Amino acid sequence: MYQTLVEALEWASSQLHKISDTPKLDAEVILLHIIHQQRGYLYTWPDERLTSDQVTAFGEMVARRLLGTPIAHIVGEREFWSLPFMVNPTTLIPRPDTEILVETALNLPLADSARVLDLGTGTGAIALSLAYEKPEWQITAVDKIIEAVALAKANRAHLKLPQVEIVQSDWFDSVACYDFNLIVSNPPYIDETDEHLSQGDVRFEPQSALTAGEEGFADLYHIASCARDYLAPGGYLLLEHGYQQAIQLRKKMIELGYENVATVRDFGSNDRCTLGRWPR
Ligand code: GLN
């Protein structure tokens, strides 16, 4: 058995390598969550002993990870845009890939008081990160899942960003503003038959946040089509999509009348977001 921090890490890593590509990191994240410390602590005090409650809690969390449960669900939190977001199984765990969408949005030439809409906000990661960087932007975030709305509101409170409006809406259904300067979304875009859906963390995330019909394009097309009625002249639409969906989505957005349609790559060099401007 293990008694010290370093022993706990060694034991957990030796178990977790069976199911995870990052066993040491997983073990560290779980252990830090239990001892309420930052990473450096493990290396400064490797021989500190765990209490018996901590040993029990650590063993239980490692056991959940061995069953495949995502680390973010075990510790209830995931960092995005260097901000801590509470997560739960009712919606998508924020992905580092999506930070490129936030960065692209922040680089747009928008007014200080720009009106912004985030569709399918989930944890609120995109909307709240934008609000953190641009406190004057008038941001509305919607999600159709009531539990996701509650989670986004909890993150709003935790991050102290009360200016963000969060409402339940199935895409645009309950949106009553027609002059957004920017509409962003990370909608479900994975094809329903994609084999990756039966592997790794996505098994624990809701299908409603991951998959869409028409080979993953159904929601992207629906949003691109409807957004034309909700954008101010000269407003931008910015959508996250799969790495193989850029060409087809650009074609669709051009057909729908968007101008300056362009794709941005994520930090892994994959096509990740496509942007278009509604004509003036
Ligand atoms: N990029 C995510 C994945 O591959 C999917 C996110 C989404 O469907 N919006 O798991």
mmCIF file of C-alpha atoms and ligand atoms in Angstrom:
data_model
loop_
_atom_site.group_PDB
_atom_site.id
_atom_site.type_symbol
_atom_site.label_atom_id
_atom_site.label_comp_id
_atom_site.label_asym_id
_atom_site.label_seq_id
_atom_site.Cartn_x
_atom_site.Cartn_y
_atom_site.Cartn_z
ATOM 1 C CA MET A 1 0.000 0.000 0.000
ATOM 2 C CA TYR A 2 0.960 3.621 -0.276
ATOM 3 C CA GLN A 3 1.334 6.127 2.523
ATOM 4 C CA THR A 4 3.215 9.103 1.102
ATOM 5 C CA LEU A 5 2.452 11.349 -1.861
ATOM 6 C CA VAL A 6 5.201 9.865 -4.000
ATOM 7 C CA GLU A 7 4.102 6.305 -3.180
ATOM 8 C CA ALA A 8 0.497 7.149 -4.006
ATOM 9 C CA LEU A 9 1.560 8.559 -7.366
ATOM 10 C CA GLU A 10 3.672 5.526 -8.198
ATOM 11 C CA TRP A 11 0.903 3.111 -7.272
ATOM 12 C CA ALA A 12 -1.762 5.009 -9.239
ATOM 13 C CA SER A 13 0.437 5.453 -12.333
ATOM 14 C CA SER A 14 1.158 1.732 -12.371
ATOM 15 C CA GLN A 15 -2.594 1.031 -12.357
ATOM 16 C CA LEU A 16 -3.677 3.771 -14.743
ATOM 17 C CA HIS A 17 -1.282 2.968 -17.560
ATOM 18 C CA LYS A 18 -3.700 0.143 -18.446
ATOM 19 C CA ILE A 19 -6.406 2.582 -19.513
ATOM 20 C CA SER A 20 -4.831 6.005 -19.979
ATOM 21 C CA ASP A 21 -2.195 7.517 -22.272
ATOM 22 C CA THR A 22 -1.338 9.938 -19.467
ATOM 23 C CA PRO A 23 -1.255 7.807 -16.300
ATOM 24 C CA LYS A 24 1.142 10.008 -14.344
ATOM 25 C CA LEU A 25 -0.737 13.194 -15.149
ATOM 26 C CA ASP A 26 -4.073 11.563 -14.277
ATOM 27 C CA ALA A 27 -2.655 10.395 -10.933
ATOM 28 C CA GLU A 28 -1.295 13.859 -10.168
ATOM 29 C CA VAL A 29 -4.564 15.628 -11.003
ATOM 30 C CA ILE A 30 -6.539 13.273 -8.747
ATOM 31 C CA LEU A 31 -4.039 13.516 -5.895
ATOM 32 C CA LEU A 32 -3.836 17.325 -6.064
ATOM 33 C CA HIS A 33 -7.616 17.484 -6.000
ATOM 34 C CA ILE A 34 -7.650 15.398 -2.819
ATOM 35 C CA ILE A 35 -4.929 17.321 -0.995
ATOM 36 C CA HIS A 36 -6.127 20.736 -2.303
ATOM 37 C CA GLN A 37 -2.672 21.749 -3.490
ATOM 38 C CA GLN A 38 -0.918 23.019 -6.610
ATOM 39 C CA ARG A 39 1.410 20.824 -8.657
ATOM 40 C CA GLY A 40 4.707 22.052 -7.194
ATOM 41 C CA TYR A 41 3.640 20.706 -3.801
ATOM 42 C CA LEU A 42 4.055 17.082 -4.903
ATOM 43 C CA TYR A 43 7.707 17.649 -5.726
ATOM 44 C CA THR A 44 8.454 19.837 -2.720
ATOM 45 C CA TRP A 45 6.881 17.456 -0.174
ATOM 46 C CA PRO A 46 6.965 14.004 -1.842
ATOM 47 C CA ASP A 47 7.285 12.186 1.502
ATOM 48 C CA GLU A 48 4.293 13.814 3.157
ATOM 49 C CA ARG A 49 1.842 11.184 4.398
ATOM 50 C CA LEU A 50 -1.781 10.990 3.374
ATOM 51 C CA THR A 51 -4.479 10.718 6.034
ATOM 52 C CA SER A 52 -6.512 7.506 6.009
ATOM 53 C CA ASP A 53 -9.500 9.422 4.581
ATOM 54 C CA GLN A 54 -7.299 10.709 1.784
ATOM 55 C CA VAL A 55 -6.024 7.197 1.068
ATOM 56 C CA THR A 56 -9.622 5.968 0.800
ATOM 57 C CA ALA A 57 -10.737 8.872 -1.394
ATOM 58 C CA PHE A 58 -7.716 8.489 -3.671
ATOM 59 C CA GLY A 59 -8.310 4.750 -4.071
ATOM 60 C CA GLU A 60 -11.970 5.347 -4.978
ATOM 61 C CA MET A 61 -11.160 8.018 -7.544
ATOM 62 C CA VAL A 62 -8.431 5.933 -9.173
ATOM 63 C CA ALA A 63 -10.917 3.037 -9.342
ATOM 64 C CA ARG A 64 -13.429 5.277 -11.173
ATOM 65 C CA ARG A 65 -10.726 6.334 -13.608
ATOM 66 C CA LEU A 66 -9.889 2.664 -14.209
ATOM 67 C CA LEU A 67 -13.510 2.212 -15.319
ATOM 68 C CA GLY A 68 -12.954 4.962 -17.897
ATOM 69 C CA THR A 69 -14.584 7.931 -16.150
ATOM 70 C CA PRO A 70 -12.994 11.152 -17.449
ATOM 71 C CA ILE A 71 -10.661 12.935 -15.034
ATOM 72 C CA ALA A 72 -12.764 16.092 -15.384
ATOM 73 C CA HIS A 73 -15.828 14.219 -14.112
ATOM 74 C CA ILE A 74 -13.884 12.720 -11.209
ATOM 75 C CA VAL A 75 -12.512 16.035 -9.962
ATOM 76 C CA GLY A 76 -15.566 18.009 -11.195
ATOM 77 C CA GLU A 77 -13.473 20.632 -12.907
ATOM 78 C CA ARG A 78 -11.563 21.408 -16.114
ATOM 79 C CA GLU A 79 -9.399 24.384 -16.916
ATOM 80 C CA PHE A 80 -10.219 26.303 -20.097
ATOM 81 C CA TRP A 81 -8.656 29.605 -21.140
ATOM 82 C CA SER A 82 -6.764 29.374 -17.815
ATOM 83 C CA LEU A 83 -10.070 29.627 -15.944
ATOM 84 C CA PRO A 84 -11.542 26.851 -13.763
ATOM 85 C CA PHE A 85 -14.858 25.490 -15.066
ATOM 86 C CA MET A 86 -17.063 23.132 -13.101
ATOM 87 C CA VAL A 87 -18.106 20.197 -15.257
ATOM 88 C CA ASN A 88 -20.585 17.331 -15.002
ATOM 89 C CA PRO A 89 -21.920 14.574 -17.252
ATOM 90 C CA THR A 90 -24.813 16.708 -18.570
ATOM 91 C CA THR A 91 -22.635 18.445 -21.148
ATOM 92 C CA LEU A 92 -19.338 18.497 -23.027
ATOM 93 C CA ILE A 93 -16.034 18.764 -21.148
ATOM 94 C CA PRO A 94 -14.296 21.909 -22.486
ATOM 95 C CA ARG A 95 -11.523 21.068 -24.974
ATOM 96 C CA PRO A 96 -8.220 22.907 -25.444
ATOM 97 C CA ASP A 97 -8.984 22.919 -29.216
ATOM 98 C CA THR A 98 -11.839 25.325 -28.555
ATOM 99 C CA GLU A 99 -9.465 27.971 -27.201
ATOM 100 C CA ILE A 100 -8.699 28.888 -30.832
ATOM 101 C CA LEU A 101 -12.345 29.883 -31.237
ATOM 102 C CA VAL A 102 -12.047 32.207 -28.232
ATOM 103 C CA GLU A 103 -8.795 33.643 -29.542
ATOM 104 C CA THR A 104 -10.270 34.202 -33.014
ATOM 105 C CA ALA A 105 -13.323 35.934 -31.545
ATOM 106 C CA LEU A 106 -11.138 38.213 -29.415
ATOM 107 C CA ASN A 107 -9.126 39.262 -32.460
ATOM 108 C CA LEU A 108 -12.167 40.447 -34.425
ATOM 109 C CA PRO A 109 -12.533 44.204 -34.898
ATOM 110 C CA LEU A 110 -15.591 44.548 -32.666
ATOM 111 C CA ALA A 111 -16.814 47.519 -30.654
ATOM 112 C CA ASP A 112 -16.345 47.608 -26.861
ATOM 113 C CA SER A 113 -20.084 47.133 -26.430
ATOM 114 C CA ALA A 114 -20.470 44.369 -29.031
ATOM 115 C CA ARG A 115 -23.505 42.088 -28.767
ATOM 116 C CA VAL A 116 -22.422 38.446 -28.754
ATOM 117 C CA LEU A 117 -24.373 35.168 -28.757
ATOM 118 C CA ASP A 118 -22.965 31.736 -27.791
ATOM 119 C CA LEU A 119 -25.157 28.838 -28.934
ATOM 120 C CA GLY A 120 -24.985 25.537 -27.043
ATOM 121 C CA THR A 121 -22.852 27.012 -24.303
ATOM 122 C CA GLY A 122 -22.612 23.842 -22.153
ATOM 123 C CA THR A 123 -20.381 24.736 -19.189
ATOM 124 C CA GLY A 124 -20.333 28.319 -20.468
ATOM 125 C CA ALA A 125 -16.654 27.980 -21.359
ATOM 126 C CA ILE A 126 -16.724 30.103 -24.518
ATOM 127 C CA ALA A 127 -19.135 32.803 -23.353
ATOM 128 C CA LEU A 128 -17.524 33.218 -19.932
ATOM 129 C CA SER A 129 -13.971 33.282 -21.329
ATOM 130 C CA LEU A 130 -15.029 36.017 -23.748
ATOM 131 C CA ALA A 131 -16.691 37.921 -20.911
ATOM 132 C CA TYR A 132 -13.556 37.583 -18.800
ATOM 133 C CA GLU A 133 -11.478 39.195 -21.567
ATOM 134 C CA LYS A 134 -14.100 41.704 -22.772
ATOM 135 C CA PRO A 135 -16.119 42.786 -19.730
ATOM 136 C CA GLU A 136 -18.060 45.348 -21.783
ATOM 137 C CA TRP A 137 -19.330 42.929 -24.405
ATOM 138 C CA GLN A 138 -23.051 42.179 -24.065
ATOM 139 C CA ILE A 139 -22.969 38.404 -24.124
ATOM 140 C CA THR A 140 -25.913 36.003 -24.228
ATOM 141 C CA ALA A 141 -25.327 32.262 -23.882
ATOM 142 C CA VAL A 142 -27.975 29.620 -24.564
ATOM 143 C CA ASP A 143 -28.310 25.874 -24.207
ATOM 144 C CA LYS A 144 -31.291 23.630 -24.752
ATOM 145 C CA ILE A 145 -30.425 21.307 -21.853
ATOM 146 C CA ILE A 146 -31.735 22.749 -18.579
ATOM 147 C CA GLU A 147 -28.958 21.086 -16.530
ATOM 148 C CA ALA A 148 -26.347 22.709 -18.774
ATOM 149 C CA VAL A 149 -28.012 26.099 -18.263
ATOM 150 C CA ALA A 150 -27.766 25.558 -14.498
ATOM 151 C CA LEU A 151 -24.114 24.527 -14.799
ATOM 152 C CA ALA A 152 -23.245 27.556 -16.939
ATOM 153 C CA LYS A 153 -24.980 29.783 -14.371
ATOM 154 C CA ALA A 154 -22.979 28.160 -11.566
ATOM 155 C CA ASN A 155 -19.769 28.851 -13.503
ATOM 156 C CA ARG A 156 -20.893 32.417 -14.133
ATOM 157 C CA ALA A 157 -21.314 32.910 -10.376
ATOM 158 C CA HIS A 158 -18.037 31.183 -9.541
ATOM 159 C CA LEU A 159 -16.105 33.265 -12.080
ATOM 160 C CA LYS A 160 -17.912 36.452 -11.029
ATOM 161 C CA LEU A 161 -19.099 37.395 -14.515
ATOM 162 C CA PRO A 162 -22.715 38.401 -13.779
ATOM 163 C CA GLN A 163 -22.998 40.454 -16.956
ATOM 164 C CA VAL A 164 -23.398 37.302 -19.085
ATOM 165 C CA GLU A 165 -27.038 36.448 -19.786
ATOM 166 C CA ILE A 166 -27.681 32.683 -19.753
ATOM 167 C CA VAL A 167 -31.007 31.300 -20.982
ATOM 168 C CA GLN A 168 -32.523 28.012 -22.049
ATOM 169 C CA SER A 169 -33.082 27.903 -25.783
ATOM 170 C CA ASP A 170 -32.958 25.279 -28.518
ATOM 171 C CA TRP A 171 -30.496 27.130 -30.785
ATOM 172 C CA PHE A 172 -32.274 30.386 -31.750
ATOM 173 C CA ASP A 173 -35.792 29.385 -30.613
ATOM 174 C CA SER A 174 -35.904 31.678 -27.551
ATOM 175 C CA VAL A 175 -33.472 34.334 -28.806
ATOM 176 C CA ALA A 176 -35.225 37.653 -29.322
ATOM 177 C CA CYS A 177 -32.385 39.934 -30.416
ATOM 178 C CA TYR A 178 -31.704 40.366 -34.134
ATOM 179 C CA ASP A 179 -28.564 42.459 -34.250
ATOM 180 C CA PHE A 180 -25.691 40.435 -32.867
ATOM 181 C CA ASN A 181 -22.232 41.564 -33.900
ATOM 182 C CA LEU A 182 -20.884 38.078 -33.310
ATOM 183 C CA ILE A 183 -22.484 34.649 -33.066
ATOM 184 C CA VAL A 184 -20.246 31.790 -31.908
ATOM 185 C CA SER A 185 -20.921 28.115 -31.400
ATOM 186 C CA ASN A 186 -19.203 24.828 -30.716
ATOM 187 C CA PRO A 187 -22.136 22.641 -31.749
ATOM 188 C CA PRO A 188 -22.211 18.845 -31.970
ATOM 189 C CA TYR A 189 -20.488 17.947 -35.230
ATOM 190 C CA ILE A 190 -19.373 14.319 -35.008
ATOM 191 C CA ASP A 191 -20.954 11.860 -37.409
ATOM 192 C CA GLU A 192 -23.317 9.511 -35.557
ATOM 193 C CA THR A 193 -21.422 6.463 -36.845
ATOM 194 C CA ASP A 194 -17.937 7.715 -35.910
ATOM 195 C CA GLU A 195 -16.021 4.870 -34.260
ATOM 196 C CA HIS A 196 -14.298 7.264 -31.824
ATOM 197 C CA LEU A 197 -17.602 7.621 -29.981
ATOM 198 C CA SER A 198 -17.037 4.231 -28.382
ATOM 199 C CA GLN A 199 -13.541 5.108 -27.140
ATOM 200 C CA GLY A 200 -12.162 7.153 -24.251
ATOM 201 C CA ASP A 201 -13.766 10.105 -22.504
ATOM 202 C CA VAL A 202 -16.490 10.809 -25.110
ATOM 203 C CA ARG A 203 -18.285 7.635 -23.931
ATOM 204 C CA PHE A 204 -19.163 9.587 -20.774
ATOM 205 C CA GLU A 205 -20.375 12.739 -22.523
ATOM 206 C CA PRO A 206 -23.942 13.189 -23.796
ATOM 207 C CA GLN A 207 -24.539 12.313 -27.440
ATOM 208 C CA SER A 208 -26.576 15.512 -27.737
ATOM 209 C CA ALA A 209 -23.379 17.525 -27.264
ATOM 210 C CA LEU A 210 -21.318 15.421 -29.665
ATOM 211 C CA THR A 211 -23.203 14.078 -32.660
ATOM 212 C CA ALA A 212 -25.332 15.522 -35.415
ATOM 213 C CA GLY A 213 -27.062 14.130 -38.505
ATOM 214 C CA GLU A 214 -25.982 14.731 -42.118
ATOM 215 C CA GLU A 215 -22.506 13.329 -41.358
ATOM 216 C CA GLY A 216 -22.157 15.768 -38.483
ATOM 217 C CA PHE A 217 -23.178 18.856 -40.504
ATOM 218 C CA ALA A 218 -26.859 19.163 -39.493
ATOM 219 C CA ASP A 219 -26.426 21.632 -36.630
ATOM 220 C CA LEU A 220 -23.590 23.556 -38.303
ATOM 221 C CA TYR A 221 -25.839 24.122 -41.346
ATOM 222 C CA HIS A 222 -28.893 24.933 -39.223
ATOM 223 C CA ILE A 223 -26.966 27.562 -37.252
ATOM 224 C CA ALA A 224 -25.325 29.058 -40.347
ATOM 225 C CA SER A 225 -28.699 29.329 -42.043
ATOM 226 C CA CYS A 226 -30.660 30.808 -39.102
ATOM 227 C CA ALA A 227 -27.847 33.123 -37.966
ATOM 228 C CA ARG A 228 -28.480 35.297 -41.041
ATOM 229 C CA ASP A 229 -31.668 36.565 -39.352
ATOM 230 C CA TYR A 230 -29.892 37.290 -36.052
ATOM 231 C CA LEU A 231 -26.725 39.056 -37.226
ATOM 232 C CA ALA A 232 -26.363 42.792 -37.520
ATOM 233 C CA PRO A 233 -25.078 43.941 -40.936
ATOM 234 C CA GLY A 234 -21.331 43.294 -40.892
ATOM 235 C CA GLY A 235 -21.690 40.825 -38.000
ATOM 236 C CA TYR A 236 -19.614 37.658 -37.788
ATOM 237 C CA LEU A 237 -20.501 33.997 -37.488
ATOM 238 C CA LEU A 238 -17.757 31.816 -35.986
ATOM 239 C CA LEU A 239 -18.252 28.043 -35.793
ATOM 240 C CA GLU A 240 -16.125 25.228 -34.439
ATOM 241 C CA HIS A 241 -16.177 22.052 -36.537
ATOM 242 C CA GLY A 242 -14.380 18.776 -37.176
ATOM 243 C CA TYR A 243 -10.959 18.830 -38.792
ATOM 244 C CA GLN A 244 -12.339 17.371 -42.041
ATOM 245 C CA GLN A 245 -15.403 19.614 -42.294
ATOM 246 C CA ALA A 246 -13.846 22.957 -43.251
ATOM 247 C CA ILE A 247 -14.141 22.827 -47.050
ATOM 248 C CA GLN A 248 -17.773 21.729 -47.040
ATOM 249 C CA LEU A 249 -18.752 24.243 -44.360
ATOM 250 C CA ARG A 250 -17.037 27.123 -46.170
ATOM 251 C CA LYS A 251 -18.898 26.158 -49.357
ATOM 252 C CA LYS A 252 -22.210 26.126 -47.492
ATOM 253 C CA MET A 253 -21.548 29.486 -45.815
ATOM 254 C CA ILE A 254 -20.654 31.087 -49.152
ATOM 255 C CA GLU A 255 -23.863 29.665 -50.671
ATOM 256 C CA LEU A 256 -25.800 31.154 -47.746
ATOM 257 C CA GLY A 257 -24.399 34.598 -48.579
ATOM 258 C CA TYR A 258 -21.596 35.045 -46.050
ATOM 259 C CA GLU A 259 -18.537 37.005 -47.125
ATOM 260 C CA ASN A 260 -14.852 36.737 -46.205
ATOM 261 C CA VAL A 261 -15.361 33.088 -45.287
ATOM 262 C CA ALA A 262 -12.159 31.641 -43.828
ATOM 263 C CA THR A 263 -10.975 28.743 -41.689
ATOM 264 C CA VAL A 264 -8.633 28.929 -38.700
ATOM 265 C CA ARG A 265 -6.469 26.049 -37.484
ATOM 266 C CA ASP A 266 -6.167 24.979 -33.866
ATOM 267 C CA PHE A 267 -2.877 24.620 -31.963
ATOM 268 C CA GLY A 268 -2.588 21.061 -33.265
ATOM 269 C CA SER A 269 -2.656 22.452 -36.870
ATOM 270 C CA ASN A 270 -6.101 21.006 -37.596
ATOM 271 C CA ASP A 271 -8.793 23.043 -39.344
ATOM 272 C CA ARG A 272 -11.019 23.879 -36.394
ATOM 273 C CA CYS A 273 -13.114 27.051 -36.831
ATOM 274 C CA THR A 274 -14.711 28.776 -39.777
ATOM 275 C CA LEU A 275 -15.645 32.421 -39.824
ATOM 276 C CA GLY A 276 -17.880 34.421 -42.139
ATOM 277 C CA ARG A 277 -19.195 37.964 -42.258
ATOM 278 C CA TRP A 278 -22.797 38.889 -42.956
ATOM 279 C CA PRO A 279 -22.830 41.603 -45.648
ATOM 280 C CA ARG A 280 -23.382 45.220 -44.659
HETATM 281 N N1 GLN B 1 -13.983 18.135 -30.711
HETATM 282 C C1 GLN B 1 -14.742 17.255 -29.907
HETATM 283 C C2 GLN B 1 -14.266 15.827 -30.050
HETATM 284 O O1 GLN B 1 -13.683 15.472 -31.018
HETATM 285 C C3 GLN B 1 -16.203 17.291 -30.260
HETATM 286 C C4 GLN B 1 -16.804 18.571 -29.870
HETATM 287 C C5 GLN B 1 -18.108 18.770 -30.547
HETATM 288 O O2 GLN B 1 -18.759 17.868 -31.055
HETATM 289 N N2 GLN B 1 -18.494 19.978 -30.564
HETATM 290 O O3 GLN B 1 -14.441 15.051 -29.131
#
